[in-house]
Short mmCIF file of C-alpha atoms in Angstrom, two decimals:
data_model
loop_
_atom_site.label_atom_id
_atom_site.label_comp_id
_atom_site.label_asym_id
_atom_site.label_seq_id
_atom_site.Cartn_x
_atom_site.Cartn_y
_atom_site.Cartn_z
CA MET K 1 2.66 4.34 24.08
CA ILE K 2 1.48 3.18 20.74
CA LEU K 3 -0.93 6.27 20.65
CA GLU K 4 1.80 8.66 21.59
CA GLN K 5 3.72 7.35 18.44
CA LYS K 6 0.64 7.29 16.18
CA THR K 7 0.19 11.45 17.07
CA TYR K 8 3.77 11.70 16.37
CA TYR K 9 4.25 10.16 12.69
CA ASP K 10 0.65 11.32 11.83
CA VAL K 11 0.86 15.27 12.80
CA TRP K 12 4.38 16.36 14.27
CA MET K 13 5.86 14.01 11.46
CA GLY K 14 3.22 15.01 8.95
CA GLY K 15 1.68 11.99 7.46
CA GLU K 16 4.67 9.87 7.69
CA LEU K 17 2.72 6.81 9.71
CA ALA K 18 2.55 4.23 6.64
CA HIS K 19 6.00 4.98 6.01
CA GLN K 20 7.24 4.52 9.47
CA VAL K 21 5.47 1.25 9.74
CA LYS K 22 6.87 -0.38 6.28
CA LYS K 23 10.23 0.18 8.05
CA LEU K 24 8.91 -1.48 11.05
CA HIS K 25 7.67 -4.23 9.09
CA LYS K 26 11.16 -4.81 7.40
CA LYS K 27 12.88 -4.58 10.60
CA TYR K 28 11.44 -6.80 12.67
CA ASP K 29 10.00 -9.31 9.85
CA ILE K 30 6.24 -8.88 10.89
CA GLU K 31 3.95 -11.19 9.13
CA LYS K 32 0.83 -9.13 7.92
CA VAL K 33 -2.52 -10.57 8.45
CA GLN K 34 -5.35 -10.25 5.60
CA PHE K 35 -8.85 -9.91 6.33
CA SER K 36 -12.02 -9.35 5.24
CA ASN K 37 -15.02 -9.56 7.97
CA SER K 38 -18.22 -7.95 7.87
CA ARG K 39 -18.88 -8.60 11.27
CA MET K 40 -15.80 -6.30 12.53
CA ILE K 41 -16.97 -2.69 13.77
CA LYS K 42 -15.23 0.10 12.53
CA ASP K 43 -12.37 1.87 14.93
CA GLU K 44 -14.51 5.43 16.02
CA PHE K 45 -11.16 6.84 16.54
CA MET K 46 -10.06 6.95 12.69
CA TYR K 47 -13.51 7.46 10.96
CA GLN K 48 -14.70 10.31 13.35
CA CYS K 49 -12.44 12.81 12.60
CA PHE K 50 -13.65 13.05 8.73
CA GLY K 51 -17.19 14.49 9.99
CA GLU K 52 -19.16 12.36 8.17
CA GLY K 53 -20.43 9.96 10.29
CA ASP K 54 -23.80 9.55 9.10
CA SER K 55 -22.89 7.98 5.82
CA THR K 56 -22.21 4.76 4.57
CA PHE K 57 -18.25 5.80 4.94
CA GLY K 58 -18.65 7.42 8.42
CA PHE K 59 -20.74 4.52 9.85
CA ILE K 60 -19.49 2.71 12.87
CA ASP K 61 -22.27 0.08 12.99
CA PRO K 62 -21.35 -2.40 10.39
CA ASN K 63 -25.19 -2.93 10.48
CA LEU K 64 -25.92 0.76 9.14
CA SER K 65 -23.41 0.96 6.78
CA ARG K 66 -24.72 -2.27 4.73
CA ARG K 67 -28.41 -1.12 4.70
CA ARG K 68 -26.87 2.30 3.16
CA ARG K 69 -25.12 0.18 0.51
CA GLU K 70 -28.10 -1.98 -0.06
CA VAL K 71 -30.13 1.45 -1.47
CA LEU K 72 -27.14 3.10 -3.11
CA SER K 73 -25.45 0.23 -4.86
CA PRO K 74 -28.11 -0.04 -7.45
CA LEU K 75 -26.95 3.32 -8.55
CA PHE K 76 -23.31 1.97 -8.52
CA SER K 77 -23.63 -1.21 -10.46
CA ARG K 78 -21.84 -1.77 -13.46
CA ARG K 79 -25.10 -2.00 -15.57
CA ASN K 80 -26.51 1.19 -14.48
CA ILE K 81 -22.17 2.66 -15.04
CA ILE K 82 -22.79 1.43 -18.47
CA SER K 83 -25.91 2.73 -19.05
CA LEU K 84 -24.77 6.19 -17.68
CA GLN K 85 -21.08 6.03 -19.45
CA ARG K 86 -21.98 9.16 -21.38
CA LEU K 87 -21.40 11.19 -18.03
CA VAL K 88 -17.99 9.83 -17.85
CA ILE K 89 -17.41 10.08 -22.24
CA GLU K 90 -18.88 14.07 -21.77
CA LYS K 91 -16.40 15.07 -19.68
CA VAL K 92 -13.24 13.12 -20.35
CA GLU K 93 -13.97 14.74 -23.98
CA LYS K 94 -14.47 18.08 -22.30
CA LEU K 95 -10.98 17.69 -20.71
CA CYS K 96 -9.43 17.00 -24.17
CA GLU K 97 -10.84 19.78 -25.45
CA LYS K 98 -9.29 22.15 -22.37
CA LEU K 99 -5.62 20.22 -23.45
CA THR K 100 -5.88 21.04 -26.78
CA GLU K 101 -5.39 24.42 -25.70
CA TYR K 102 -1.44 23.68 -24.95
CA HIS K 103 -0.95 21.69 -28.62
CA ASP K 104 2.55 22.97 -30.11
CA THR K 105 2.60 25.88 -27.07
CA SER K 106 5.47 26.34 -24.75
CA ASP K 107 3.40 25.99 -21.80
CA ALA K 108 2.95 22.72 -20.11
CA ALA K 109 -0.26 21.19 -18.58
CA ASP K 110 -0.94 20.57 -15.28
CA ILE K 111 -1.74 17.14 -15.61
CA SER K 112 -2.57 16.69 -11.75
CA SER K 113 -5.05 19.29 -11.42
CA THR K 114 -6.76 18.54 -14.99
CA PHE K 115 -7.53 15.00 -14.07
CA ARG K 116 -8.70 16.38 -10.58
CA CYS K 117 -11.25 18.76 -12.30
CA THR K 118 -12.38 16.14 -14.25
CA THR K 119 -13.01 13.44 -11.82
CA MET K 120 -14.86 16.24 -9.67
CA ASP K 121 -17.13 17.17 -12.43
CA ILE K 122 -17.70 13.57 -13.23
CA ILE K 123 -18.91 12.37 -9.58
CA THR K 124 -20.80 15.84 -9.19
CA SER K 125 -22.94 15.21 -12.27
CA PHE K 126 -23.24 11.45 -11.56
CA CYS K 127 -24.39 12.27 -7.84
CA PHE K 128 -26.11 15.38 -8.34
CA ALA K 129 -26.93 15.75 -11.99
CA GLU K 130 -25.26 19.00 -11.14
CA SER K 131 -21.66 19.46 -12.23
CA LEU K 132 -19.48 21.87 -10.53
CA ASN K 133 -17.20 22.73 -13.92
CA ALA K 134 -14.19 22.23 -11.81
CA LEU K 135 -12.72 22.07 -15.81
CA ASP K 136 -13.94 25.70 -16.33
CA HIS K 137 -11.81 26.99 -13.76
CA LYS K 138 -8.48 29.26 -14.58
CA GLY K 139 -5.79 27.48 -14.35
CA PHE K 140 -7.57 24.14 -13.28
CA ARG K 141 -7.35 25.41 -9.63
CA HIS K 142 -10.65 25.25 -8.67
CA PRO K 143 -11.05 26.65 -5.35
CA VAL K 144 -12.75 23.36 -3.83
CA LEU K 145 -10.08 20.97 -5.04
CA VAL K 146 -7.57 23.44 -3.57
CA GLY K 147 -9.39 23.50 -0.60
CA VAL K 148 -9.48 19.95 -0.14
CA LYS K 149 -5.54 19.57 -0.87
CA ILE K 150 -4.97 22.01 2.05
CA ALA K 151 -7.48 20.26 4.77
CA LEU K 152 -6.13 16.98 4.22
CA PRO K 153 -3.87 17.49 7.04
CA MET K 154 -6.48 18.89 9.65
CA TYR K 155 -7.90 15.56 9.60
CA TRP K 156 -5.28 13.68 11.75
CA VAL K 157 -4.89 17.37 13.92
CA PHE K 158 -9.08 16.19 14.17
CA LYS K 159 -8.18 12.52 14.63
CA HIS K 160 -6.27 13.37 17.79
CA PHE K 161 -6.93 16.02 19.01
CA ARG K 162 -10.96 15.78 19.47
CA PRO K 163 -11.39 19.03 20.89
CA VAL K 164 -9.88 21.18 17.46
CA GLN K 165 -12.30 19.27 15.33
CA TRP K 166 -15.13 20.58 17.56
CA ILE K 167 -14.07 24.08 17.59
CA PHE K 168 -13.59 23.88 13.63
CA MET K 169 -16.95 22.68 13.39
CA HIS K 170 -18.64 25.19 15.39
CA THR K 171 -17.02 27.98 14.42
CA PRO K 172 -18.89 30.70 12.41
CA THR K 173 -18.07 30.41 8.28
CA TRP K 174 -16.75 34.00 8.37
CA LEU K 175 -14.61 33.63 10.97
CA SER K 176 -12.65 30.47 9.75
CA LEU K 177 -12.52 32.54 6.35
CA LEU K 178 -11.14 35.21 8.21
CA THR K 179 -8.46 33.20 10.41
CA SER K 180 -8.11 30.59 7.70
CA PRO K 181 -8.37 31.92 4.14
CA GLU K 182 -7.81 28.42 2.35
CA THR K 183 -10.89 26.94 4.23
CA ALA K 184 -12.91 28.90 1.53
CA GLY K 185 -12.92 25.78 -0.82
CA ILE K 186 -14.35 23.47 1.46
CA MET K 187 -16.88 26.01 2.74
CA GLY K 188 -17.88 26.60 -1.09
CA VAL K 189 -18.31 22.75 -1.42
CA GLN K 190 -20.49 22.50 1.90
CA ASN K 191 -22.62 25.27 0.80
CA SER K 192 -23.00 24.29 -2.69
CA ILE K 193 -24.04 20.77 -1.96
CA SER K 194 -26.45 22.28 0.96
CA ASP K 195 -27.86 24.54 -1.61
CA HIS K 196 -28.34 21.55 -3.90
CA LEU K 197 -29.92 19.43 -1.09
CA ASP K 198 -32.04 22.43 -0.04
CA ARG K 199 -33.27 22.88 -3.74
CA PHE K 200 -34.36 19.22 -4.03
CA LEU K 201 -36.01 18.94 -0.97
CA ALA K 202 -38.37 21.61 -1.79
CA ASN K 203 -39.03 19.99 -4.99
CA PRO K 204 -38.13 16.45 -4.94
CA LYS K 205 -40.39 15.59 -8.06
CA SER K 206 -39.06 18.14 -10.47
CA PRO K 207 -38.37 16.93 -13.68
CA ALA K 208 -35.00 18.85 -14.13
CA ILE K 209 -33.53 16.55 -11.69
CA ALA K 210 -32.32 13.46 -12.75
CA ASP K 211 -33.32 10.11 -11.27
CA HIS K 212 -29.66 9.20 -10.56
CA VAL K 213 -29.25 11.70 -8.17
CA ILE K 214 -28.34 9.99 -4.70
CA TYR K 215 -31.09 11.78 -3.21
CA HIS K 216 -34.15 10.00 -5.15
CA ARG K 217 -32.67 6.58 -3.83
CA LEU K 218 -32.16 7.41 -0.17
CA LEU K 219 -35.61 8.88 0.34
CA ASP K 220 -37.83 6.51 -2.11
CA PRO K 221 -40.19 4.91 0.66
CA GLU K 222 -39.55 1.61 -1.06
CA ASN K 223 -36.20 1.64 -0.21
CA LYS K 224 -37.08 1.56 3.67
CA ARG K 225 -37.83 -1.68 5.63
CA ALA K 226 -40.75 -1.04 8.49
CA GLY K 227 -39.22 0.49 11.79
CA GLU K 228 -36.68 2.28 9.61
CA SER K 229 -36.77 5.77 9.05
CA LEU K 230 -35.53 7.66 5.93
CA PRO K 231 -32.19 9.63 6.46
CA THR K 232 -32.58 12.81 8.22
CA ARG K 233 -31.17 16.14 6.00
CA HIS K 234 -27.84 15.90 8.05
CA GLY K 235 -27.78 12.32 6.99
CA LEU K 236 -28.28 13.25 3.25
CA PHE K 237 -25.77 15.95 3.74
CA ASP K 238 -22.85 13.82 4.75
CA GLU K 239 -24.13 11.10 2.38
CA ALA K 240 -23.25 13.35 -0.42
CA MET K 241 -19.80 14.94 1.28
CA ALA K 242 -18.52 11.53 1.33
CA LEU K 243 -19.28 10.49 -2.20
CA LEU K 244 -18.12 14.03 -3.47
CA ILE K 245 -14.41 13.77 -1.92
CA ALA K 246 -14.07 9.86 -2.59
CA GLY K 247 -14.95 9.63 -6.00
CA SER K 248 -13.04 13.00 -7.11
CA ASP K 249 -9.47 12.55 -5.23
CA THR K 250 -8.69 9.29 -5.48
CA VAL K 251 -9.29 8.52 -9.11
CA GLY K 252 -7.77 12.05 -10.10
CA ASN K 253 -4.96 10.94 -7.92
CA THR K 254 -4.80 7.51 -9.88
CA LEU K 255 -5.30 8.86 -13.40
CA ALA K 256 -2.23 11.13 -12.23
CA VAL K 257 0.17 8.89 -11.34
CA GLY K 258 -0.60 6.19 -13.41
CA GLY K 259 -0.19 8.69 -15.69
CA PHE K 260 3.40 10.13 -15.13
CA HIS K 261 4.62 6.17 -15.13
CA VAL K 262 3.11 5.74 -18.32
CA LEU K 263 4.98 8.62 -19.71
CA ASN K 264 8.21 8.43 -17.42
CA ASN K 265 8.76 4.77 -19.47
CA PRO K 266 8.57 5.39 -23.19
CA SER K 267 8.67 1.96 -24.36
CA VAL K 268 5.54 1.28 -21.93
CA TYR K 269 3.93 4.58 -23.47
CA GLU K 270 4.91 3.34 -27.10
CA LYS K 271 3.58 0.05 -26.32
CA LEU K 272 0.08 1.54 -24.93
CA PHE K 273 -0.29 3.87 -27.70
CA ASN K 274 0.13 1.05 -30.23
CA GLU K 275 -2.62 -1.12 -28.63
CA LEU K 276 -5.03 2.18 -28.75
CA LYS K 277 -4.65 2.69 -32.34
CA LYS K 278 -5.17 -0.78 -33.06
CA ASN K 279 -7.98 -1.04 -31.43
CA TRP K 280 -9.24 2.55 -31.36
CA PRO K 281 -8.36 3.11 -35.31
CA VAL K 282 -10.46 5.88 -36.17
CA LEU K 283 -10.95 8.78 -33.86
CA GLU K 284 -14.13 10.21 -35.17
CA LYS K 285 -15.30 6.89 -34.04
CA SER K 286 -15.54 6.84 -30.67
CA LEU K 287 -15.41 3.58 -28.61
CA GLY K 288 -17.45 2.76 -25.54
CA TYR K 289 -16.49 1.39 -22.01
CA GLU K 290 -16.82 -1.90 -23.10
CA GLU K 291 -14.72 -2.05 -25.55
CA LEU K 292 -12.11 0.06 -24.12
CA GLU K 293 -12.21 -2.14 -20.54
CA LYS K 294 -10.58 -4.91 -22.58
CA LEU K 295 -7.11 -3.00 -22.47
CA PRO K 296 -4.98 -3.61 -19.45
CA TYR K 297 -4.34 -0.35 -17.04
CA LEU K 298 -3.95 -2.88 -13.76
CA GLU K 299 -0.30 -1.82 -13.58
CA SER K 300 -1.33 2.29 -12.88
CA LEU K 301 -3.89 0.68 -10.12
CA ARG K 302 -1.13 -0.86 -8.50
CA VAL K 303 1.53 1.82 -8.36
CA SER K 304 -1.33 4.54 -7.87
CA HIS K 305 -2.91 4.41 -4.54
CA GLY K 306 -6.59 5.48 -3.59
CA VAL K 307 -6.57 5.32 -0.17
CA VAL K 308 -3.00 4.79 1.82
CA SER K 309 -4.29 4.41 5.47
CA ALA K 310 -4.85 1.33 7.47
CA LEU K 311 -8.56 0.87 7.51
CA PRO K 312 -8.85 -0.19 11.03
CA ARG K 313 -11.06 -3.09 12.54
CA ILE K 314 -12.11 -3.90 15.94
CA VAL K 315 -11.77 -7.51 16.84
CA PRO K 316 -15.27 -8.56 18.63
CA PRO K 317 -14.84 -9.50 21.76
CA SER K 318 -14.56 -13.23 21.05
CA GLY K 319 -11.67 -12.63 19.21
CA ALA K 320 -11.00 -13.80 15.90
CA THR K 321 -8.46 -16.02 13.80
CA ILE K 322 -6.79 -13.83 11.16
CA GLY K 323 -4.24 -15.80 8.72
CA GLY K 324 -3.90 -18.46 11.15
CA ALA K 325 -3.29 -16.02 14.19
CA HIS K 326 -5.98 -15.76 17.02
CA ILE K 327 -6.41 -12.35 17.73
CA LEU K 328 -7.67 -11.04 21.06
CA GLY K 329 -10.99 -9.25 21.31
CA GLY K 330 -10.49 -5.43 20.91
CA THR K 331 -7.56 -5.53 18.94
CA VAL K 332 -7.79 -2.88 16.17
CA VAL K 333 -6.47 -4.37 13.37
CA GLY K 334 -5.86 -2.76 9.71
CA MET K 335 -4.40 -3.04 6.44
CA SER K 336 -2.71 -0.24 4.07
CA SER K 337 -3.27 -1.52 0.32
CA PRO K 338 0.66 -0.08 -0.73
CA TYR K 339 1.73 -2.62 2.10
CA VAL K 340 0.29 -5.64 -0.54
CA HIS K 341 0.99 -3.67 -3.67
CA THR K 342 4.70 -3.06 -2.92
CA ASN K 343 5.23 -6.43 -1.57
CA GLU K 344 8.09 -8.25 -3.04
CA GLY K 345 7.24 -11.44 -2.33
CA ILE K 346 3.51 -11.07 -4.77
CA PHE K 347 5.13 -8.42 -7.10
CA PRO K 348 8.75 -8.90 -7.73
CA ASP K 349 10.66 -5.79 -8.22
CA ALA K 350 7.56 -3.94 -6.55
CA HIS K 351 8.53 -0.54 -7.11
CA ARG K 352 9.18 -0.72 -10.84
CA PHE K 353 6.30 0.23 -13.11
CA ILE K 354 6.03 -3.12 -15.27
CA PRO K 355 2.84 -3.62 -17.27
CA GLU K 356 3.98 -6.90 -18.34
CA ARG K 357 3.48 -8.73 -15.10
CA TRP K 358 0.29 -8.68 -15.91
CA LEU K 359 0.17 -10.41 -19.25
CA GLN K 360 2.23 -13.19 -18.49
CA PRO K 361 0.27 -16.78 -18.80
CA ASN K 362 0.52 -17.21 -14.93
CA SER K 363 0.00 -13.41 -13.56
CA LYS K 364 -4.13 -13.98 -13.55
CA HIS K 365 -3.78 -15.19 -9.44
CA LEU K 366 -2.14 -11.39 -9.23
CA GLU K 367 -5.85 -9.59 -9.42
CA HIS K 368 -6.36 -11.55 -5.82
CA TRP K 369 -3.87 -9.22 -4.49
CA LEU K 370 -4.97 -5.96 -6.57
CA VAL K 371 -6.65 -4.40 -3.61
CA PRO K 372 -6.89 -0.31 -4.50
CA PHE K 373 -10.83 -0.39 -3.82
CA SER K 374 -10.18 -2.74 -0.28
CA ARG K 375 -12.17 -6.11 -0.71
CA GLY K 376 -14.79 -7.74 1.02
CA PRO K 377 -18.73 -6.51 1.75
CA ARG K 378 -17.37 -2.65 2.70
CA MET K 379 -14.98 -2.01 -0.54
CA CYS K 380 -15.62 0.85 -2.14
CA LEU K 381 -18.99 1.86 -3.16
CA GLY K 382 -18.15 3.35 -6.52
CA VAL K 383 -15.47 0.66 -7.96
CA ASN K 384 -17.48 0.33 -10.97
CA LEU K 385 -17.81 4.34 -11.40
CA ALA K 386 -13.99 4.39 -10.62
CA TRP K 387 -12.87 1.61 -13.66
CA CYS K 388 -15.11 3.47 -15.92
CA GLU K 389 -13.34 6.73 -15.68
CA LEU K 390 -9.69 5.13 -15.45
CA THR K 391 -10.58 3.45 -18.50
CA ILE K 392 -12.16 6.04 -20.63
CA GLY K 393 -9.52 9.08 -19.02
CA PHE K 394 -6.39 6.65 -19.77
CA ALA K 395 -7.69 5.44 -23.53
CA HIS K 396 -8.69 9.25 -24.87
CA ILE K 397 -5.54 10.80 -23.22
CA PHE K 398 -3.14 8.53 -24.50
CA ARG K 399 -5.01 7.86 -28.03
CA LYS K 400 -5.07 11.37 -28.81
CA PHE K 401 -2.42 13.35 -27.75
CA ASP K 402 1.07 12.84 -27.59
CA LEU K 403 2.22 13.99 -24.23
CA ARG K 404 5.95 14.54 -22.97
CA LEU K 405 6.44 15.13 -19.15
CA HIS K 406 7.99 18.70 -18.17
CA GLU K 407 10.25 19.19 -14.78
CA THR K 408 8.55 15.99 -13.07
CA THR K 409 9.88 13.29 -11.58
CA GLU K 410 9.60 10.49 -8.82
CA ARG K 411 10.35 12.49 -6.38
CA ASP K 412 7.37 14.63 -6.98
CA ILE K 413 4.91 11.85 -6.79
CA ARG K 414 6.30 10.78 -3.38
CA TRP K 415 3.11 10.94 -0.94
CA LYS K 416 2.46 11.79 2.39
CA GLU K 417 -0.46 9.44 4.70
CA TYR K 418 -3.76 11.40 5.18
CA PHE K 419 -6.25 8.64 4.43
CA VAL K 420 -5.12 9.50 1.10
CA PRO K 421 -2.30 10.58 -0.59
CA HIS K 422 -0.82 14.00 -0.04
CA PHE K 423 1.94 14.68 -2.75
CA THR K 424 4.84 16.67 -1.57
CA GLY K 425 6.22 17.78 -4.79
CA LYS K 426 5.33 19.74 -7.85
CA ARG K 427 2.13 18.73 -9.92
CA VAL K 428 2.79 15.87 -12.77
CA GLN K 429 3.25 18.45 -15.67
CA SER K 430 3.36 17.83 -19.97
CA PHE K 431 3.75 19.19 -23.02
CA ILE K 432 0.85 18.78 -25.20
CA LYS K 433 0.65 17.57 -28.66
CA LEU K 434 -2.32 16.57 -30.58
CA ARG K 435 -2.12 13.34 -32.85
CA PRO K 436 -3.38 12.35 -36.25
CA SER K 437 -6.48 11.11 -36.67
#
């Protein structure tokens, strides 16, 4: 019965399960349990629908996931992100150049798409040393990003109807494009990653390939323990796809939605700009990540959800005590970050954008409940890169430009649940004016 209800709200109602569960929590006054247990395995029913089973994200076995994370973690460490922040700054400055073209014109810029293009260019540069250059695409509507957005609802179809996924995965490319032209974007990114991977495997020691390319870490024999084998080509491909999708859509959406809330609250916008100008008085003297990260952006992360689905785990056969309650073995448990971030008991007036809530003398404890990147041993691998992108992105945009929302309301940022938010309204749009330096 529960499975049928999930199918109904996931597929037939179109990404409404998270909203329905929220209503049930209110109706039955359910106490939500919090957990972070590395011994629990992932629920295969959920994770296999993404087709990235041979990756850190897709591994069902926690031991395989942990080993892959150990290999990749140095690339995403805070120290490494700081040393490579130039990649982020370069793409954000390119974004600013593109937005400058809208200065004092009657055209509104598509903020949602520009941010997603920027984060796509950052993650491809960072992981593959080869940018997708989505920012150069006309109207910021790169086919990869369009394809990803269109493909999101298909994940739930794949989750509940596995034969459909098998057919899709085994359909020739030409037939997929003929029957469903919107898949061209996804096919394009798959082909791009496949070509890049083949070039690397043909000449892995080429000096033209930067040492921060993920394949270097994954294929380095020094990272292999006795009895382990190096990833196959399929494993390298799955890891690349997982990092690409996770590293672009989530951060891009957070920038767009966080940006909307700032612009929709003039007093907040003014305070943020004044704080930025105070700390960054001369635009010609660029500030680095370490200087900018001291400014408060936490409220933007609270109201801008990265992953909105619960991350399901299976309780071990022996059972587990979670939040004081005994949970039987085999039970699937999960938590969705929006349930935490909109909990009135933790965040009063949870649906209001109130940055000041983080600036009170007793507000330090709130950070424990800020979980946009999850928590525990399997939290988001790219959390440090995401923080760097968000900090530099917000700082440059709100310091350099005077923005004004155009025909965008809160209705436009309502989301459907397809693991990540799938926004049903118009994209966030804004008029752009350059600020004097």
